[in-house]
Each structure stands twice: as C-alpha cells, then as structure tokens.
Amino acid sequence: AGRPDSLDVLENKLTQMQSLLSCCHGDWSEWFQEIGERHRDNLMWLASDLADDIARLVQELFKRLNAMDQQQA
C-alpha cells in the first residue's frame, strides 16, 4: 500500500479527536477530572495538535478541489 490519501488521514484524525473528546465530556468527565491537572493539560495539548492537523488537512483538500475546478474551467 502507498502513502495514505489526505482524505483518509483527515478521517483518521477526526475519529481520534472524537474519541479523545468523548473521554473529556459526558459519561467519562469524572475520569477526566480525576486524572490530574498534568494529564488534563497533556490531553488538551493533544486535542489542540489534532485540531491543527485537521485544519491543515482541510485546507490542503480545499486547495486540491480548487485546483481541480480551475483545470475543468
């Protein structure tokens, strides 16, 4: 198999973000509060990195779509 497509990577990052955030909210929020400030900070850092990755991938995909539209025009 070759290099993963940007859309596949985006889907993976979104799935990771959903799983991470589910640990911080709702039924798991008690666990999140009990893990301590250091681990909560690290999880929020991870969420921030994932959000940055997702934003970068979305921009990359928009550029590709725009380039395809330009070629078809």
Short mmCIF file of C-alpha atoms in Angstrom, two decimals:
data_model
loop_
_atom_site.label_atom_id
_atom_site.label_comp_id
_atom_site.label_asym_id
_atom_site.label_seq_id
_atom_site.Cartn_x
_atom_site.Cartn_y
_atom_site.Cartn_z
CA ALA A 1 0.00 0.00 0.00
CA GLY A 2 1.14 3.52 -0.75
CA ARG A 3 1.02 6.73 1.17
CA PRO A 4 -2.40 7.36 2.77
CA ASP A 5 -4.61 9.83 0.95
CA SER A 6 -5.23 13.18 2.68
CA LEU A 7 -8.91 12.37 2.97
CA ASP A 8 -8.09 9.10 4.77
CA VAL A 9 -5.72 10.91 7.12
CA LEU A 10 -8.38 13.55 7.78
CA GLU A 11 -10.95 10.88 8.58
CA ASN A 12 -8.49 9.19 10.97
CA LYS A 13 -7.68 12.47 12.73
CA LEU A 14 -11.38 13.28 13.13
CA THR A 15 -12.01 9.82 14.61
CA GLN A 16 -9.12 10.30 17.02
CA MET A 17 -10.46 13.72 18.03
CA GLN A 18 -13.94 12.33 18.64
CA SER A 19 -12.55 9.55 20.83
CA LEU A 20 -10.34 11.93 22.76
CA LEU A 21 -13.12 14.41 23.38
CA SER A 22 -15.51 11.65 24.45
CA CYS A 23 -13.08 10.95 27.31
CA CYS A 24 -13.30 14.57 28.44
CA HIS A 25 -17.06 15.05 28.34
CA GLY A 26 -20.24 13.23 29.25
CA ASP A 27 -20.05 9.86 30.97
CA TRP A 28 -16.23 9.99 31.12
CA SER A 29 -15.95 13.50 32.56
CA GLU A 30 -15.38 12.16 36.08
CA TRP A 31 -12.39 10.20 34.81
CA PHE A 32 -11.06 13.32 33.11
CA GLN A 33 -11.30 15.32 36.33
CA GLU A 34 -9.63 12.58 38.36
CA ILE A 35 -6.55 12.10 36.16
CA GLY A 36 -4.94 15.27 37.48
CA GLU A 37 -4.01 18.63 36.07
CA ARG A 38 -0.85 17.47 34.27
CA HIS A 39 -2.67 14.76 32.32
CA ARG A 40 -5.64 17.05 31.58
CA ASP A 41 -3.21 19.64 30.20
CA ASN A 42 -1.49 16.99 28.08
CA LEU A 43 -4.83 15.77 26.71
CA MET A 44 -5.84 19.33 25.81
CA TRP A 45 -2.45 19.79 24.13
CA LEU A 46 -3.12 16.61 22.16
CA ALA A 47 -6.58 17.88 21.19
CA SER A 48 -5.05 21.16 20.06
CA ASP A 49 -2.46 19.36 17.93
CA LEU A 50 -5.19 17.20 16.38
CA ALA A 51 -7.30 20.29 15.64
CA ASP A 52 -4.29 21.94 13.97
CA ASP A 53 -3.67 18.80 11.88
CA ILE A 54 -7.33 18.66 10.88
CA ALA A 55 -7.37 22.33 9.88
CA ARG A 56 -4.20 21.85 7.80
CA LEU A 57 -5.66 18.80 6.05
CA VAL A 58 -8.94 20.58 5.30
CA GLN A 59 -7.03 23.49 3.76
CA GLU A 60 -4.96 21.06 1.68
CA LEU A 61 -8.11 19.35 0.42
CA PHE A 62 -9.76 22.68 -0.41
CA LYS A 63 -6.69 23.69 -2.41
CA ARG A 64 -6.83 20.42 -4.35
CA LEU A 65 -10.54 20.83 -5.04
CA ASN A 66 -10.00 24.42 -6.15
CA ALA A 67 -7.16 23.33 -8.46
CA MET A 68 -9.40 20.64 -9.96
CA ASP A 69 -12.16 23.21 -10.52
CA GLN A 70 -9.65 25.53 -12.21
CA GLN A 71 -8.50 22.75 -14.54
CA GLN A 72 -12.07 21.95 -15.54
CA ALA A 73 -12.91 25.59 -16.28
#
